[in-house]
Short mmCIF file of C-alpha atoms in Angstrom, two decimals:
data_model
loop_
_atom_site.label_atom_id
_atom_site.label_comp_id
_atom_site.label_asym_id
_atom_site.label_seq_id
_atom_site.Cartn_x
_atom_site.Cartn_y
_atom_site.Cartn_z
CA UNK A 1 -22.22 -16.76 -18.62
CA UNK A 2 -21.62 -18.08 -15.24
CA UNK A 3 -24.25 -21.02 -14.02
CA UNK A 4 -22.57 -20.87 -10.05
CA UNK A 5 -22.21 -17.91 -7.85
CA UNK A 6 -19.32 -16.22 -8.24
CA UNK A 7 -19.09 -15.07 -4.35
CA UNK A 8 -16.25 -12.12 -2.77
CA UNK A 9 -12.98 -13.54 -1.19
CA UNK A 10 -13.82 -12.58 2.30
CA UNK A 11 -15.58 -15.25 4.65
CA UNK A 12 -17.52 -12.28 6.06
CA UNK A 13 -18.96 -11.64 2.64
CA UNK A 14 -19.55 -15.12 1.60
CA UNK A 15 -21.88 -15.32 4.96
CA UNK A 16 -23.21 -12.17 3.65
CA UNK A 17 -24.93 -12.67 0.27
CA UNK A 18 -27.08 -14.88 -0.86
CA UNK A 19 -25.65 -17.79 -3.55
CA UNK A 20 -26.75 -16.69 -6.68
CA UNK A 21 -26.28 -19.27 -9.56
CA UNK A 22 -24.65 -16.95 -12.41
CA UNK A 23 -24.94 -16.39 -15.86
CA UNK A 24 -25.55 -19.28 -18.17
CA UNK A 25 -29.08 -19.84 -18.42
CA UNK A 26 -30.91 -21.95 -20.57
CA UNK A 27 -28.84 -20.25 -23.43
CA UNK A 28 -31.74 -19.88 -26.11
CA UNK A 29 -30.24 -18.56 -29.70
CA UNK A 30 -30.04 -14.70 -29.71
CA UNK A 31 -33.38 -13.59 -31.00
CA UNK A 32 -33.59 -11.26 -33.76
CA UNK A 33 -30.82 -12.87 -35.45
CA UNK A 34 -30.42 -11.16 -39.08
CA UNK A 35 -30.17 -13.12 -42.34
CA UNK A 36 -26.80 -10.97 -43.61
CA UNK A 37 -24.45 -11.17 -40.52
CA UNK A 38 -21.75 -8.50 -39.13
CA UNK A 39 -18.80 -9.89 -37.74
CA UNK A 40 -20.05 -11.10 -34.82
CA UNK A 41 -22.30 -12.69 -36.44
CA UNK A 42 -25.94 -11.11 -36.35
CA UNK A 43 -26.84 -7.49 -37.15
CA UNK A 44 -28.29 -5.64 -34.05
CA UNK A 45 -31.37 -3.76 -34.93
CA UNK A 46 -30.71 0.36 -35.27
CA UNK A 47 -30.43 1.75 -32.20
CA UNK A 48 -28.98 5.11 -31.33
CA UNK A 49 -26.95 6.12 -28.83
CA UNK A 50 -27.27 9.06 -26.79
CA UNK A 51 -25.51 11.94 -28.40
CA UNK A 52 -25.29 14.03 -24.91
CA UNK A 53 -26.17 13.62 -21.08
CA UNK A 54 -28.32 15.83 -19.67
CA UNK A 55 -29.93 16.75 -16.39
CA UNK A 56 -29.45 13.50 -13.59
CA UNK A 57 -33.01 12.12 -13.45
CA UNK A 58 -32.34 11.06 -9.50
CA UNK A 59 -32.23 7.26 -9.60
CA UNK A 60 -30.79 4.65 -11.79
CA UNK A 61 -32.47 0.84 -12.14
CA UNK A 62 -29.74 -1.78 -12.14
CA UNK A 63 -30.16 -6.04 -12.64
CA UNK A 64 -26.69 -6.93 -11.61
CA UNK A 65 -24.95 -10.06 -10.42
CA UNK A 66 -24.21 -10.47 -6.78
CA UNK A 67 -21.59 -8.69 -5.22
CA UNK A 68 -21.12 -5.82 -8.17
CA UNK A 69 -23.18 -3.00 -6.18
CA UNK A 70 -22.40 -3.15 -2.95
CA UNK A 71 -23.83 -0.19 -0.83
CA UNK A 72 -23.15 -1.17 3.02
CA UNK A 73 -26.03 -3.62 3.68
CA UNK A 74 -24.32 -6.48 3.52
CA UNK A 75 -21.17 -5.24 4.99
CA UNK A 76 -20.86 -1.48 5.96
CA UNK A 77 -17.10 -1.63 5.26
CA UNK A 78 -17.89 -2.52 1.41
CA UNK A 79 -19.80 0.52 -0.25
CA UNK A 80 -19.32 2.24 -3.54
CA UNK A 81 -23.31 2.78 -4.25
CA UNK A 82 -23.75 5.35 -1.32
CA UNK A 83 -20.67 7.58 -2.73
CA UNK A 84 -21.99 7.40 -6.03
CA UNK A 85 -25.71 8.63 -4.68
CA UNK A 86 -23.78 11.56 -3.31
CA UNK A 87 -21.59 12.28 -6.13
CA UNK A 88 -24.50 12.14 -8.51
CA UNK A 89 -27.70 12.37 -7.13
CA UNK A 90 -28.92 9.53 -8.67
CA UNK A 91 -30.41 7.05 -6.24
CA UNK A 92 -29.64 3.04 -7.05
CA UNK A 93 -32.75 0.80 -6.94
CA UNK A 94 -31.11 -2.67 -7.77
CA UNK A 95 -32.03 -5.94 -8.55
CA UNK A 96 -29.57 -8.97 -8.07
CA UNK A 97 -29.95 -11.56 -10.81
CA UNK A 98 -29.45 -15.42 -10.82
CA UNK A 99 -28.84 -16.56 -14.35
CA UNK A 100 -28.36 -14.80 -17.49
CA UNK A 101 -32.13 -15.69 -18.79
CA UNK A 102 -33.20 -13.95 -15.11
CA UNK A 103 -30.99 -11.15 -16.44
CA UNK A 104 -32.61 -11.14 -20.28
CA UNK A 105 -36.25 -11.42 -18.87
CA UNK A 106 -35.92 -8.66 -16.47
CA UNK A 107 -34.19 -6.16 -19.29
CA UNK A 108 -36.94 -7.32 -21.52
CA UNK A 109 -39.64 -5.38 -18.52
CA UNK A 110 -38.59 -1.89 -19.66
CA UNK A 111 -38.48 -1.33 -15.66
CA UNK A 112 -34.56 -1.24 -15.62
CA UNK A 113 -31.83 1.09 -17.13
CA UNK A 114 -28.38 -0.74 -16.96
CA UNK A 115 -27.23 -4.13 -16.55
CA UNK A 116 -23.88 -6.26 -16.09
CA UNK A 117 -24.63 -8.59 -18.76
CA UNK A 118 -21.84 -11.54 -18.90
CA UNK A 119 -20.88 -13.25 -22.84
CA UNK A 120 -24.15 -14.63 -23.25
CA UNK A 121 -26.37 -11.86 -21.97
CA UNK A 122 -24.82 -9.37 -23.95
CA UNK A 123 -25.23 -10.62 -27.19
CA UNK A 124 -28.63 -11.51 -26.47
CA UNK A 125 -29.73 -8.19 -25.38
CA UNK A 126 -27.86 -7.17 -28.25
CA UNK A 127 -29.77 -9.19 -31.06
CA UNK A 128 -32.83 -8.19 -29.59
CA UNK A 129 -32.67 -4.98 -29.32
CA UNK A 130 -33.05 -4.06 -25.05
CA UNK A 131 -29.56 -2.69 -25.04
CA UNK A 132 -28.45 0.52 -26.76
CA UNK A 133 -24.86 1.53 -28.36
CA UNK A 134 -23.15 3.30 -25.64
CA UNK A 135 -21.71 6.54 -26.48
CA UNK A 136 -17.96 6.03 -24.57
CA UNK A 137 -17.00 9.85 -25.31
CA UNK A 138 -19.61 10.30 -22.64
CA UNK A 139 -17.93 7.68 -20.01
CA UNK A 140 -14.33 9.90 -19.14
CA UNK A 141 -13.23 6.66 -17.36
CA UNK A 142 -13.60 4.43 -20.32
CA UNK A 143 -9.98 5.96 -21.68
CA UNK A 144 -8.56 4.07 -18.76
CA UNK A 145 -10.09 0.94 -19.33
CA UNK A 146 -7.70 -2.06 -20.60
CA UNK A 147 -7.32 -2.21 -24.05
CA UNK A 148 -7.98 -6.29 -24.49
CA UNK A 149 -11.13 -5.91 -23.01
CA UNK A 150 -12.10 -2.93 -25.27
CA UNK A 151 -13.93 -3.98 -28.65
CA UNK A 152 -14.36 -7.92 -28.29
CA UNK A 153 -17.24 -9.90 -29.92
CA UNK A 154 -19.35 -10.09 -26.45
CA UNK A 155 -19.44 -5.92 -25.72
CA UNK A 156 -19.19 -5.14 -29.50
CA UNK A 157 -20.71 -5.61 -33.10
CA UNK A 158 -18.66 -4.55 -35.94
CA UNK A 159 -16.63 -1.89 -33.91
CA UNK A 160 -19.62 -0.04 -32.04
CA UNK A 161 -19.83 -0.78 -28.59
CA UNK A 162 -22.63 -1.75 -26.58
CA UNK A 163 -21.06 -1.38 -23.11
CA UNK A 164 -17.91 -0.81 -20.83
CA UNK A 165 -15.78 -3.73 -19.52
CA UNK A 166 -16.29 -4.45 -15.81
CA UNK A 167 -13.81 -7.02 -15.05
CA UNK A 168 -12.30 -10.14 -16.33
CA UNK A 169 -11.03 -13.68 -15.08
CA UNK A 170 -10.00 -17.10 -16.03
CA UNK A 171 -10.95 -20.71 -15.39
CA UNK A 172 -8.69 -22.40 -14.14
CA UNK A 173 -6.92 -25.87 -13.21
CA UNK A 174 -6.68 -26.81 -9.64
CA UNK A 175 -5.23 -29.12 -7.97
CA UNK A 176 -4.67 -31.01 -4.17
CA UNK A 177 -0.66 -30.79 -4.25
CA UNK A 178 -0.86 -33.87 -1.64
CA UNK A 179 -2.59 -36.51 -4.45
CA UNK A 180 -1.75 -35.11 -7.94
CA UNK A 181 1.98 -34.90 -8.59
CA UNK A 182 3.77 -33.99 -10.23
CA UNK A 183 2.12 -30.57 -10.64
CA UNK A 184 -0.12 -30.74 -13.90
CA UNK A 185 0.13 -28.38 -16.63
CA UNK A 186 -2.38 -29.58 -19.24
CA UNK A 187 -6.04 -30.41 -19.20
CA UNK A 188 -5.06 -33.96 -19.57
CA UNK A 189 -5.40 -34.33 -15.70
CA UNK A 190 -9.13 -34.12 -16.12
CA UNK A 191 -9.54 -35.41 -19.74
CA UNK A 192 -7.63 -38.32 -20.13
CA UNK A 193 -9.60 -41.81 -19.70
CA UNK A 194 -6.62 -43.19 -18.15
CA UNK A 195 -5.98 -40.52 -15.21
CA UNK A 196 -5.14 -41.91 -11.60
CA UNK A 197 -7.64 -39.40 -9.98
CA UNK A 198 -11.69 -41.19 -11.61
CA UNK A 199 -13.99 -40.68 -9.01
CA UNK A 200 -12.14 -37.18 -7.77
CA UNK A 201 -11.97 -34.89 -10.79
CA UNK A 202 -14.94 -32.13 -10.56
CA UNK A 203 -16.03 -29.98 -13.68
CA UNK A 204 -17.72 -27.12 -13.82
CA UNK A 205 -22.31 -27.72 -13.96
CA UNK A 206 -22.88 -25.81 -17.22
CA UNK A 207 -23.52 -25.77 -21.31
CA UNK A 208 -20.82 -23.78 -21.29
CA UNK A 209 -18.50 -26.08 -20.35
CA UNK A 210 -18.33 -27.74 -23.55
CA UNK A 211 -16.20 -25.09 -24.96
CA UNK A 212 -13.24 -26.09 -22.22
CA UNK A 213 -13.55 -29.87 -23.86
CA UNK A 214 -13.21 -27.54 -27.25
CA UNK A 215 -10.42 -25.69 -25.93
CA UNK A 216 -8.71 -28.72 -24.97
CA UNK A 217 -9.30 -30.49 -29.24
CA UNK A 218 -7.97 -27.15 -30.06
CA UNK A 219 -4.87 -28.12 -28.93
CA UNK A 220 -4.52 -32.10 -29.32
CA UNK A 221 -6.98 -32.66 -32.03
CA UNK A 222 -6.05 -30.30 -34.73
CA UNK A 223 -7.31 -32.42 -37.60
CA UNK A 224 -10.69 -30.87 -36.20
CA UNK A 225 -9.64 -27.73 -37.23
CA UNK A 226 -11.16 -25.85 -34.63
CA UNK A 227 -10.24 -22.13 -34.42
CA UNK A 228 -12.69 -20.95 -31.92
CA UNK A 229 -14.45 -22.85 -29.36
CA UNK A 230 -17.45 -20.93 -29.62
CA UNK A 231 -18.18 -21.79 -32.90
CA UNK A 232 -18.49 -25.70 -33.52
CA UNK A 233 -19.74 -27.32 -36.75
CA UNK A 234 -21.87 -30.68 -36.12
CA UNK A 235 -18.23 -32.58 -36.50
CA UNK A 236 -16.37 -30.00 -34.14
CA UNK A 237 -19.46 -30.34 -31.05
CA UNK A 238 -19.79 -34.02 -31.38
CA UNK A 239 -16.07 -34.58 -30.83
CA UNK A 240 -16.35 -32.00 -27.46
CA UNK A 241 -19.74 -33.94 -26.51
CA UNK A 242 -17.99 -37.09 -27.10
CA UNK A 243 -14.88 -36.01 -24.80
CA UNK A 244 -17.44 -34.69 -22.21
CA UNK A 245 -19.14 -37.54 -21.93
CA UNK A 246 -16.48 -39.68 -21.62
CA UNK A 247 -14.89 -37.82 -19.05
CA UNK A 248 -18.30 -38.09 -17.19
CA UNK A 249 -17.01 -41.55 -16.24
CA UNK A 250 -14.03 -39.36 -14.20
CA UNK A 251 -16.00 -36.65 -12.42
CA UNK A 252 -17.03 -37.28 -9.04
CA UNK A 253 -19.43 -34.28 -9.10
CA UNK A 254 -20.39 -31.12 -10.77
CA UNK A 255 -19.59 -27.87 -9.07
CA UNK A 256 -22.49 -25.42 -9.57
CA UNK A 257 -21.83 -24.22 -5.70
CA UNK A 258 -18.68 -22.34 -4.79
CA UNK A 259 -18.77 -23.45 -1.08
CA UNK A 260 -19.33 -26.90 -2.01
CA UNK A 261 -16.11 -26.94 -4.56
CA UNK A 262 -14.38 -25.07 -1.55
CA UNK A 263 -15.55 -28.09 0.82
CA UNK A 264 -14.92 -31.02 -1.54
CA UNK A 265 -11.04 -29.73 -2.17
CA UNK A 266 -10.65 -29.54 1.68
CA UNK A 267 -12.30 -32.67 2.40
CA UNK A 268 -10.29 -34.28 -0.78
CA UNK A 269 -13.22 -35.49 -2.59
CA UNK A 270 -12.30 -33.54 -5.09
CA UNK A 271 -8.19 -33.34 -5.98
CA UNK A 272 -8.57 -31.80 -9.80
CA UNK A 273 -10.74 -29.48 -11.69
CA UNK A 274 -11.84 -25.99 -13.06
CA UNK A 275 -11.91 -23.52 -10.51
CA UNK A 276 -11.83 -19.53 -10.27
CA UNK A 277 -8.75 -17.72 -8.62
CA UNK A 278 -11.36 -16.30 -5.99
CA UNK A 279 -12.41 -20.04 -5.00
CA UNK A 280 -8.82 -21.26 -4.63
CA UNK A 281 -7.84 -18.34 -2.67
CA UNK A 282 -10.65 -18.90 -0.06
CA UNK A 283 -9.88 -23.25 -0.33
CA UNK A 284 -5.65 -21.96 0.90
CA UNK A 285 -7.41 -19.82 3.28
CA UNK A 286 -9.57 -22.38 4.86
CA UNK A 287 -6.19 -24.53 4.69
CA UNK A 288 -6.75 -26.47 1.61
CA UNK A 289 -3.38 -27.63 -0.18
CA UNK A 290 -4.15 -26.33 -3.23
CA UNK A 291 -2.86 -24.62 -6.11
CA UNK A 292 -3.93 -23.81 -9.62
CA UNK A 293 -2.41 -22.71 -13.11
CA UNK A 294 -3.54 -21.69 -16.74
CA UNK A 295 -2.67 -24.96 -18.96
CA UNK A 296 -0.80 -24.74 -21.64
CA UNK A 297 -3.63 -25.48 -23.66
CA UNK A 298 -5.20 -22.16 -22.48
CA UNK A 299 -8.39 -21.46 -21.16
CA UNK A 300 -12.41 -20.31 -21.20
CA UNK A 301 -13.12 -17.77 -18.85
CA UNK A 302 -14.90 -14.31 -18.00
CA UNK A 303 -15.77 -10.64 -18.83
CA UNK A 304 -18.49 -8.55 -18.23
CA UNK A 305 -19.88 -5.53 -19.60
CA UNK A 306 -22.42 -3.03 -18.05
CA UNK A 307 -25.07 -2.08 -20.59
CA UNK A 308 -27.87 0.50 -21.06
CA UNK A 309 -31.29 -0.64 -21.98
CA UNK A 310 -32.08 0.70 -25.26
CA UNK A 311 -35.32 2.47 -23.52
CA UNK A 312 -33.72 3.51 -20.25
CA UNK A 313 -36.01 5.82 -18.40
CA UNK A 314 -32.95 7.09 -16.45
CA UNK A 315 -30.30 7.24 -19.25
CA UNK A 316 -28.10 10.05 -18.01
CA UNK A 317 -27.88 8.12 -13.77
CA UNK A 318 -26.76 4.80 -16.47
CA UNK A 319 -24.14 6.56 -18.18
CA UNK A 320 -23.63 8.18 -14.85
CA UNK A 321 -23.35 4.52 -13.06
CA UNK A 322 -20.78 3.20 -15.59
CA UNK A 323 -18.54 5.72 -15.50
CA UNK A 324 -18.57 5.14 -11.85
CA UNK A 325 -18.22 1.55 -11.73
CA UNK A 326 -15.37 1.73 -13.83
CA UNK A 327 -13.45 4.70 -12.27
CA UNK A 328 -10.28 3.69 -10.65
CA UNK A 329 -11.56 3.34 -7.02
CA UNK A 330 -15.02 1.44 -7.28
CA UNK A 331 -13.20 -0.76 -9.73
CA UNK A 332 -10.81 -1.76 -7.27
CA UNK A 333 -13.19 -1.88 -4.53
CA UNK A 334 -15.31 -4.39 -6.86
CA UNK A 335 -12.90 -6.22 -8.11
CA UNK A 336 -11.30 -7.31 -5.08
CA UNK A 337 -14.75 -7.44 -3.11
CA UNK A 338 -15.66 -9.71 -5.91
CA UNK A 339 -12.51 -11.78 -6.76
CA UNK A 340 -11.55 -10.86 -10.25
CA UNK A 341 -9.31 -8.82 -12.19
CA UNK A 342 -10.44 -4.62 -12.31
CA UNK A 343 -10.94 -3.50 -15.89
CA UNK A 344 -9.37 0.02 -15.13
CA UNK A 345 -5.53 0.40 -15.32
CA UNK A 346 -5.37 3.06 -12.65
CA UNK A 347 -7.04 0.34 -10.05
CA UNK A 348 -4.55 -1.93 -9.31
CA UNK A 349 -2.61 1.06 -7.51
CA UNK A 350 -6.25 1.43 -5.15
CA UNK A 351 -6.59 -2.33 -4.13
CA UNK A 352 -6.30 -2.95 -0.19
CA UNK A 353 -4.05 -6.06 -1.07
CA UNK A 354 -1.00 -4.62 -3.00
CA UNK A 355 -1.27 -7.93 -4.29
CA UNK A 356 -4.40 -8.28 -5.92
CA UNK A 357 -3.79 -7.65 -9.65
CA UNK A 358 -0.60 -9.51 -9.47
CA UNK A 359 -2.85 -12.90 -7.83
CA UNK A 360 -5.93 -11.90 -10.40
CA UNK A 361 -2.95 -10.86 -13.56
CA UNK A 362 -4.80 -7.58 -14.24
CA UNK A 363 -1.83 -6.43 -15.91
CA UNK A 364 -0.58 -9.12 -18.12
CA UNK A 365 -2.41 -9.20 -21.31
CA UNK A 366 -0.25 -12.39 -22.71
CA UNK A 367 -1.64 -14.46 -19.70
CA UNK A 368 -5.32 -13.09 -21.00
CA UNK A 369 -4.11 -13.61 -24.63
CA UNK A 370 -4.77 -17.57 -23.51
CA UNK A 371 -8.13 -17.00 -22.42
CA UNK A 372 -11.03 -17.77 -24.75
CA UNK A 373 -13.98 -15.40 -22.83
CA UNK A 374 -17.31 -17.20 -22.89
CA UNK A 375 -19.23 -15.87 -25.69
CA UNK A 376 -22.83 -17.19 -26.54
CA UNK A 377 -22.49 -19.76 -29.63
CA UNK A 378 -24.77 -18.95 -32.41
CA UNK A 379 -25.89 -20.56 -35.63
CA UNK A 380 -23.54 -17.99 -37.50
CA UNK A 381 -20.50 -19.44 -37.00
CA UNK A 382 -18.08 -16.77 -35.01
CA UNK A 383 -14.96 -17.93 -36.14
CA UNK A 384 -15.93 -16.54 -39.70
CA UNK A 385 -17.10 -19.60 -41.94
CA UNK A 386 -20.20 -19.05 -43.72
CA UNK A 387 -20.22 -22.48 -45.37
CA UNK A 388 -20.84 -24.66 -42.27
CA UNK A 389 -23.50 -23.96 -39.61
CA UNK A 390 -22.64 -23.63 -36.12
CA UNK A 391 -24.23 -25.23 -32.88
CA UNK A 392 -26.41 -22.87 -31.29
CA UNK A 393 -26.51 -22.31 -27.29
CA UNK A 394 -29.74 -24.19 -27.35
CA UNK A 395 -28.07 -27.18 -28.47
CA UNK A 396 -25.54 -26.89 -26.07
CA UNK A 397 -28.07 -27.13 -23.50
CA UNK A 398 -29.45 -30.02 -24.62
CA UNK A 399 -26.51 -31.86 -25.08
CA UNK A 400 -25.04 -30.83 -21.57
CA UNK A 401 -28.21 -32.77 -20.26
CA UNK A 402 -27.27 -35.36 -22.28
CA UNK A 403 -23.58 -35.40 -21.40
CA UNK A 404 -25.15 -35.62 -17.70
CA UNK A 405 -26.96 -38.11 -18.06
#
């Protein structure tokens, strides 16, 4: 559900692609929505998945987000599409995408067979019906995958899954250690009406960033009774919207660029606000004094899942693809390219940087346990409660606008 490019660590590869604003689009309601809900709350329309793979077809159609198929055109040192076309004989025709309804749209063409949908992709596609069940007995690699990211409400409905995990990461606080001490722990930093830093606290350009107001009420308004910040009753939203808007008074700007949060943190325009681990890792590089942590309220942040359209014209090169992408070595190669934590456990022994899952915490599922992933908000509330409705996306969006101003 990103709305900002989420760009690779390296300054050669940030020169090399293109900023692509990321998932969250306009965040419409899931469409084909059914009236008795699962537990994620919508019944997908019956789809089967394949049963068996058959003959390579000799290409595979992909609508991807920067940076996740790399074959040497950008940088001929970063490559693990060409190995793949040799290993498989399936040729990759891709197509990067800039927002998740760019994503949707394009799926909706029939012209592609897999996509790297993030939380509120996937449960679109889902709802209506462009992505298929994937059959993970046909994926080898998909044993190896992490088990928190395996079976969660954005890559599955009622236990079936509808993709494999490509990589995961969490939003984060960060700080200039030269104007905030002492070092902040909480969300308060950026919340609080009273904070020392109005004018230089920056917050992340999206809908989606209502839920890290929600995640914050979680914690110091539990008369709300919020359990999941996804799902929001008309009391639950107007108390994040309220917060947000509030807190507009504090912001300085809106990051929707990841150079331009890079530039403001150097410059010290900015000294606190959400942040990836990727964009404080290239801010200490560039000599920013920076650092970041996880609050102890916890935290929104990110997985994705490659899907297979549920008409794929090259089925067996998808299946093909995601068993690829999530092997042990292009899953390390992507993950660090990228910035993010691999979804594979036999990656983190592959990165260049013997360092990388460690920095990213690929291996410590407590850290994650903290992490609410985005996941789109529906009128079915997600948290389970069938006697309230929920906010939809939709309204998010138009209250974001609002919050704006």
């Amino acid at each position: 559900m990103r709305s900002t490019p989420r760009l690779p660590l390296s300054a050669a590869a940030l020169c090399a692609l293109a900023l692509a604003a990321a998932a969250c689009g306009s965040g419409s309601e899931p469409a084909g929505t059914a009236a008795a809900p699962g537990r994620s709350g919508f019944t997908p329309p019956k789809i089967e998945a394949l049963k068996s793979l058959g003959a390579s077809e000799g290409q595979v159609n992909l609508v991807h987000w920067a940076g996740y198929a790399e074959d040497g055109s950008n940088d001929p040192k970063v490559d693990w599409v060409t190995p793949f076309e040799q290993a498989t004989g399936c040729q990759v025709n891709s197509k990067t995408a800039g927002t998740s309804d760019e994503m949707v749209n394009l799926m909706k063409t029939g012209e592609y067979d897999a996509v790297s949908a993030s939380g509120d992709a996937s449960l679109r596609l889902i709802a209506g019906g462009d992505v298929a069940p994937v059959n993970t007995a046909l994926i080898p690699n998909y044993a190896d995958v992490f088990a928190g990211l395996k079976d969660k409400p954005w890559n599955s409905v009622d236990g079936v899954s509808y993709g494999v995990p490509h990589g995961r990461g969490a939003n984060l606080l960060m700080w200039r250690t030269d104007a905030v001490k002492p070092a902040p722990d909480s969300w308060s930093v950026v919340f609080d009406p009273a904070s020392p830093y109005k004018g230089k606290i920056t917050a992340y350009d999206s809908p989606i960033y209502i839920a890290d107001a929600a995640v914050y009420l979680m914690a110091t308004k539990p008369d709300l009774g919020i359990k999941n910040p996804y799902a929001l009753d008309d009391r639950q939203f107007q108390a994040a919207v309220d917060l947000l808007k509030q807190q507009r008074q504090l912001v300085g700007e809106y990051w929707s660029d990841y150079t331009k949060e890079v530039q403001a943190f150097k410059s010290g325009d900015s000294v606190a606000g959400t942040t990836w681990q990727v964009i404080a890792n290239v801010a200490k590089a560039d000599g920013a004094p920076v650092e970041v942590t996880l609050p102890k309220e916890g935290s929104t942040g990110w997985s994705d899942t490659w899907m297979v359209a549920a008409k794929a014209e090259n089925p067996n090169c998808a299946y093909k693809w995601l068993d690829w992408i999530i092997s042990p070595k292009a899953n390390a190669q992507v993950a660090e390219y990228f910035g993010e934590a691999p979804s594979n456990s036999g990656s983190c022994e592959l990165t260049a940087d013997p360092k990388h899952c460690e920095t990213f915490h690929a291996t410590d599922e407590d850290y994650f346990s903290k992490v609410w992933y985005w996941t789109t908000p529906i009128a079915q509330c997600l948290d389970g409660r069938t006697d309230v409705t929920c906010k939809d996306y939709a309204e998010w969006t138009r209250a974001w606008t609002e919050i704006k101003g």
